[in-house]
Amino acid sequence: MQRHLIAVDLDGTLLRDDKTISQANVAALRKARENGHEVVIATGRPFRHAKRYYDELGLTTPIVNFNGGLVHHPHDPHFEVSHHPIPLKTVQHILESISDTKTQNIVCEVTDHVYFQRDPVGIYEFYTDHALSVTTGDLRKVLQHEPTSLLIHAKGEHVQDIRSELSSIHAETVLNRQWIKPEYMVEVMRKGTSKAVGLQQISRHLNIHQKQIVAFGDEENDLEMLDYVGHGVAMGNAIGPLKLVANGTTKTNQEDGIAYYLKHVLGLI
């Protein structure tokens, strides 16, 4: 059997709705590694919020964080780290142009340093967990470094207005994606950043051809990845556009979709 690189998104894909990994998926990925395949995590989360799952799976591979904004190897200091932050001048322009009346909050992450436009209460407390520092205030003044990620918690009726503005005014510098769960979030990343770019770097490092990459995802931030890899798999709970670019669809994240597909469709375990 040829050696494959198996890339898994976390939220809505590997993780169940309660943010745990099922024993079936843990066993399946362990078996895949025993069979000579490589397993990597490709997530929008920062490493501090992915580490517990990386450790639970016993991985020793590089990891894609911030949707490709940061690609690194937790155990290999010689691995060439790729960090693609957003130019600070662009962020300042975005902050100037987006009215407070259209947003609930704005979050900037400079790797593990977190900045908030307003106090991080409620859902925002998640972002402060294991952060190296937390700063709250007018981001146009307190943000002094290029952020890896910019999250705009938009009011639902203003999501499309914000995305249209970002796409028309800042299209040459940044790209934007939308989250629907748990809240309406518009994620802004440096243009050219994606999980696909991260996997390209990792596959070269591991000497695995693009055609031998299998990737699982469920959301808009997985589109480039599933389109790039040799075999892209959309979860049963994935958005419609992702299912259109995927090579196949599996069961939902609640139904051990990864384990099912690796065993019953691809025969890798």
Short mmCIF file of N, CA, C and O in Angstrom, two decimals, residues 23-76:
data_model
loop_
_atom_site.label_atom_id
_atom_site.label_comp_id
_atom_site.label_asym_id
_atom_site.label_seq_id
_atom_site.Cartn_x
_atom_site.Cartn_y
_atom_site.Cartn_z
N GLN A 23 -13.51 7.50 20.26
CA GLN A 23 -12.53 6.43 20.33
C GLN A 23 -12.36 5.74 18.97
O GLN A 23 -11.26 5.29 18.63
N ALA A 24 -13.43 5.70 18.18
CA ALA A 24 -13.34 5.10 16.85
C ALA A 24 -12.39 5.89 15.96
O ALA A 24 -11.58 5.31 15.22
N ASN A 25 -12.46 7.22 16.02
CA ASN A 25 -11.56 8.04 15.20
C ASN A 25 -10.13 8.00 15.72
O ASN A 25 -9.18 7.98 14.93
N VAL A 26 -9.96 7.98 17.04
CA VAL A 26 -8.62 7.85 17.61
C VAL A 26 -7.98 6.54 17.14
O VAL A 26 -6.83 6.51 16.68
N ALA A 27 -8.75 5.46 17.24
CA ALA A 27 -8.24 4.14 16.85
C ALA A 27 -7.94 4.08 15.35
O ALA A 27 -6.94 3.49 14.93
N ALA A 28 -8.79 4.70 14.55
CA ALA A 28 -8.60 4.67 13.10
C ALA A 28 -7.32 5.41 12.70
O ALA A 28 -6.54 4.92 11.87
N LEU A 29 -7.09 6.57 13.28
CA LEU A 29 -5.90 7.33 12.92
C LEU A 29 -4.63 6.68 13.47
O LEU A 29 -3.57 6.74 12.84
N ARG A 30 -4.75 6.04 14.61
CA ARG A 30 -3.62 5.29 15.14
C ARG A 30 -3.29 4.11 14.21
O ARG A 30 -2.11 3.85 13.91
N LYS A 31 -4.32 3.42 13.74
CA LYS A 31 -4.12 2.29 12.84
C LYS A 31 -3.51 2.76 11.52
O LYS A 31 -2.63 2.09 10.95
N ALA A 32 -3.95 3.92 11.04
CA ALA A 32 -3.40 4.46 9.80
C ALA A 32 -1.90 4.71 9.94
O ALA A 32 -1.11 4.39 9.04
N ARG A 33 -1.50 5.23 11.08
CA ARG A 33 -0.08 5.48 11.33
C ARG A 33 0.69 4.16 11.43
O ARG A 33 1.81 4.04 10.93
N GLU A 34 0.09 3.17 12.06
CA GLU A 34 0.73 1.85 12.16
C GLU A 34 0.92 1.24 10.78
O GLU A 34 1.87 0.47 10.55
N ASN A 35 0.02 1.59 9.85
CA ASN A 35 0.11 1.07 8.49
C ASN A 35 1.06 1.87 7.61
O ASN A 35 1.16 1.64 6.40
N GLY A 36 1.76 2.85 8.21
CA GLY A 36 2.78 3.59 7.49
C GLY A 36 2.35 4.94 6.95
O GLY A 36 3.14 5.63 6.30
N HIS A 37 1.11 5.33 7.20
CA HIS A 37 0.63 6.62 6.72
C HIS A 37 0.96 7.72 7.73
O HIS A 37 1.22 7.45 8.91
N GLU A 38 0.94 8.95 7.27
CA GLU A 38 1.18 10.11 8.13
C GLU A 38 -0.14 10.83 8.39
O GLU A 38 -0.98 10.93 7.50
N VAL A 39 -0.30 11.33 9.60
CA VAL A 39 -1.52 12.05 9.98
C VAL A 39 -1.14 13.46 10.42
O VAL A 39 -0.22 13.63 11.24
N VAL A 40 -1.82 14.47 9.87
CA VAL A 40 -1.58 15.85 10.28
C VAL A 40 -2.91 16.53 10.58
O VAL A 40 -3.95 16.17 10.02
N ILE A 41 -2.85 17.51 11.45
CA ILE A 41 -4.00 18.36 11.74
C ILE A 41 -3.88 19.64 10.92
O ILE A 41 -2.81 20.25 10.88
N ALA A 42 -4.97 20.03 10.27
CA ALA A 42 -5.04 21.30 9.54
C ALA A 42 -6.26 22.05 10.05
O ALA A 42 -7.40 21.69 9.73
N THR A 43 -6.04 23.08 10.83
CA THR A 43 -7.13 23.73 11.54
C THR A 43 -7.02 25.25 11.50
O THR A 43 -5.94 25.81 11.29
N GLY A 44 -8.14 25.90 11.72
CA GLY A 44 -8.14 27.34 11.87
C GLY A 44 -7.73 27.77 13.26
O GLY A 44 -7.43 28.95 13.49
N ARG A 45 -7.68 26.84 14.17
CA ARG A 45 -7.32 27.16 15.56
C ARG A 45 -5.84 27.50 15.69
O ARG A 45 -5.02 26.98 14.94
N PRO A 46 -5.51 28.31 16.69
CA PRO A 46 -4.09 28.47 17.03
C PRO A 46 -3.59 27.18 17.68
O PRO A 46 -4.40 26.35 18.12
N PHE A 47 -2.29 27.02 17.77
CA PHE A 47 -1.76 25.78 18.32
C PHE A 47 -2.17 25.57 19.77
O PHE A 47 -2.41 24.44 20.19
N ARG A 48 -2.28 26.64 20.54
CA ARG A 48 -2.65 26.48 21.95
C ARG A 48 -4.02 25.84 22.12
O ARG A 48 -4.30 25.24 23.15
N HIS A 49 -4.88 25.94 21.10
CA HIS A 49 -6.21 25.33 21.16
C HIS A 49 -6.29 24.03 20.37
O HIS A 49 -7.37 23.44 20.27
N ALA A 50 -5.18 23.62 19.80
CA ALA A 50 -5.14 22.35 19.06
C ALA A 50 -4.21 21.34 19.72
O ALA A 50 -4.27 20.14 19.43
N LYS A 51 -3.37 21.80 20.64
CA LYS A 51 -2.34 20.97 21.24
C LYS A 51 -2.91 19.73 21.93
O LYS A 51 -2.36 18.63 21.81
N ARG A 52 -4.01 19.88 22.65
CA ARG A 52 -4.56 18.73 23.38
C ARG A 52 -4.95 17.60 22.43
O ARG A 52 -4.78 16.42 22.75
N TYR A 53 -5.43 17.95 21.24
CA TYR A 53 -5.82 16.93 20.26
C TYR A 53 -4.59 16.34 19.57
O TYR A 53 -4.55 15.15 19.27
N TYR A 54 -3.61 17.18 19.29
CA TYR A 54 -2.34 16.74 18.73
C TYR A 54 -1.71 15.70 19.66
O TYR A 54 -1.25 14.64 19.23
N ASP A 55 -1.71 16.01 20.97
CA ASP A 55 -1.13 15.10 21.95
C ASP A 55 -1.98 13.84 22.12
O ASP A 55 -1.45 12.74 22.29
N GLU A 56 -3.30 14.02 22.11
CA GLU A 56 -4.19 12.86 22.28
C GLU A 56 -3.99 11.84 21.16
O GLU A 56 -4.04 10.63 21.39
N LEU A 57 -3.72 12.33 19.96
CA LEU A 57 -3.49 11.44 18.82
C LEU A 57 -2.06 10.92 18.78
O LEU A 57 -1.73 10.05 17.98
N GLY A 58 -1.20 11.48 19.63
CA GLY A 58 0.20 11.04 19.66
C GLY A 58 0.96 11.42 18.41
O GLY A 58 1.86 10.68 17.97
N LEU A 59 0.65 12.56 17.81
CA LEU A 59 1.25 12.94 16.54
C LEU A 59 2.70 13.41 16.71
O LEU A 59 3.08 13.95 17.75
N THR A 60 3.46 13.21 15.65
CA THR A 60 4.86 13.67 15.61
C THR A 60 5.14 14.38 14.29
O THR A 60 6.28 14.42 13.82
N THR A 61 4.09 14.93 13.70
CA THR A 61 4.17 15.58 12.40
C THR A 61 4.04 17.10 12.56
O THR A 61 3.63 17.59 13.61
N PRO A 62 4.33 17.86 11.48
CA PRO A 62 4.04 19.29 11.52
C PRO A 62 2.53 19.52 11.62
O PRO A 62 1.74 18.58 11.44
N ILE A 63 2.13 20.75 11.89
CA ILE A 63 0.72 21.08 12.02
C ILE A 63 0.42 22.39 11.32
O ILE A 63 1.26 23.30 11.30
N VAL A 64 -0.78 22.47 10.73
CA VAL A 64 -1.26 23.69 10.09
C VAL A 64 -2.21 24.39 11.06
O VAL A 64 -3.25 23.83 11.41
N ASN A 65 -1.85 25.59 11.50
CA ASN A 65 -2.70 26.39 12.38
C ASN A 65 -3.13 27.67 11.66
O ASN A 65 -2.54 28.06 10.66
N PHE A 66 -4.14 28.33 12.19
CA PHE A 66 -4.64 29.58 11.60
C PHE A 66 -4.91 29.42 10.11
O PHE A 66 -4.64 30.32 9.32
N ASN A 67 -5.45 28.26 9.71
CA ASN A 67 -5.78 28.01 8.30
C ASN A 67 -4.60 28.22 7.35
O ASN A 67 -4.77 28.65 6.21
N GLY A 68 -3.42 27.91 7.83
CA GLY A 68 -2.22 28.07 7.01
C GLY A 68 -1.43 29.32 7.33
O GLY A 68 -0.34 29.51 6.79
N GLY A 69 -1.97 30.15 8.22
CA GLY A 69 -1.24 31.35 8.62
C GLY A 69 0.03 31.01 9.38
O GLY A 69 0.99 31.78 9.40
N LEU A 70 0.04 29.83 10.00
CA LEU A 70 1.21 29.35 10.72
C LEU A 70 1.36 27.85 10.48
O LEU A 70 0.43 27.07 10.73
N VAL A 71 2.50 27.46 9.97
CA VAL A 71 2.83 26.04 9.75
C VAL A 71 4.13 25.78 10.49
O VAL A 71 5.14 26.45 10.25
N HIS A 72 4.12 24.82 11.40
CA HIS A 72 5.30 24.59 12.24
C HIS A 72 5.32 23.14 12.70
O HIS A 72 4.38 22.37 12.45
N HIS A 73 6.38 22.76 13.39
CA HIS A 73 6.53 21.40 13.90
C HIS A 73 6.78 21.50 15.41
O HIS A 73 7.83 21.97 15.84
N PRO A 74 5.84 21.04 16.23
CA PRO A 74 5.99 21.15 17.68
C PRO A 74 7.20 20.43 18.25
O PRO A 74 7.67 20.76 19.34
N HIS A 75 7.71 19.42 17.52
CA HIS A 75 8.80 18.61 18.06
C HIS A 75 10.11 18.71 17.29
O HIS A 75 11.07 18.03 17.63
N ASP A 76 10.13 19.52 16.25
CA ASP A 76 11.34 19.60 15.42
C ASP A 76 11.74 21.06 15.23
O ASP A 76 11.19 21.77 14.38
#
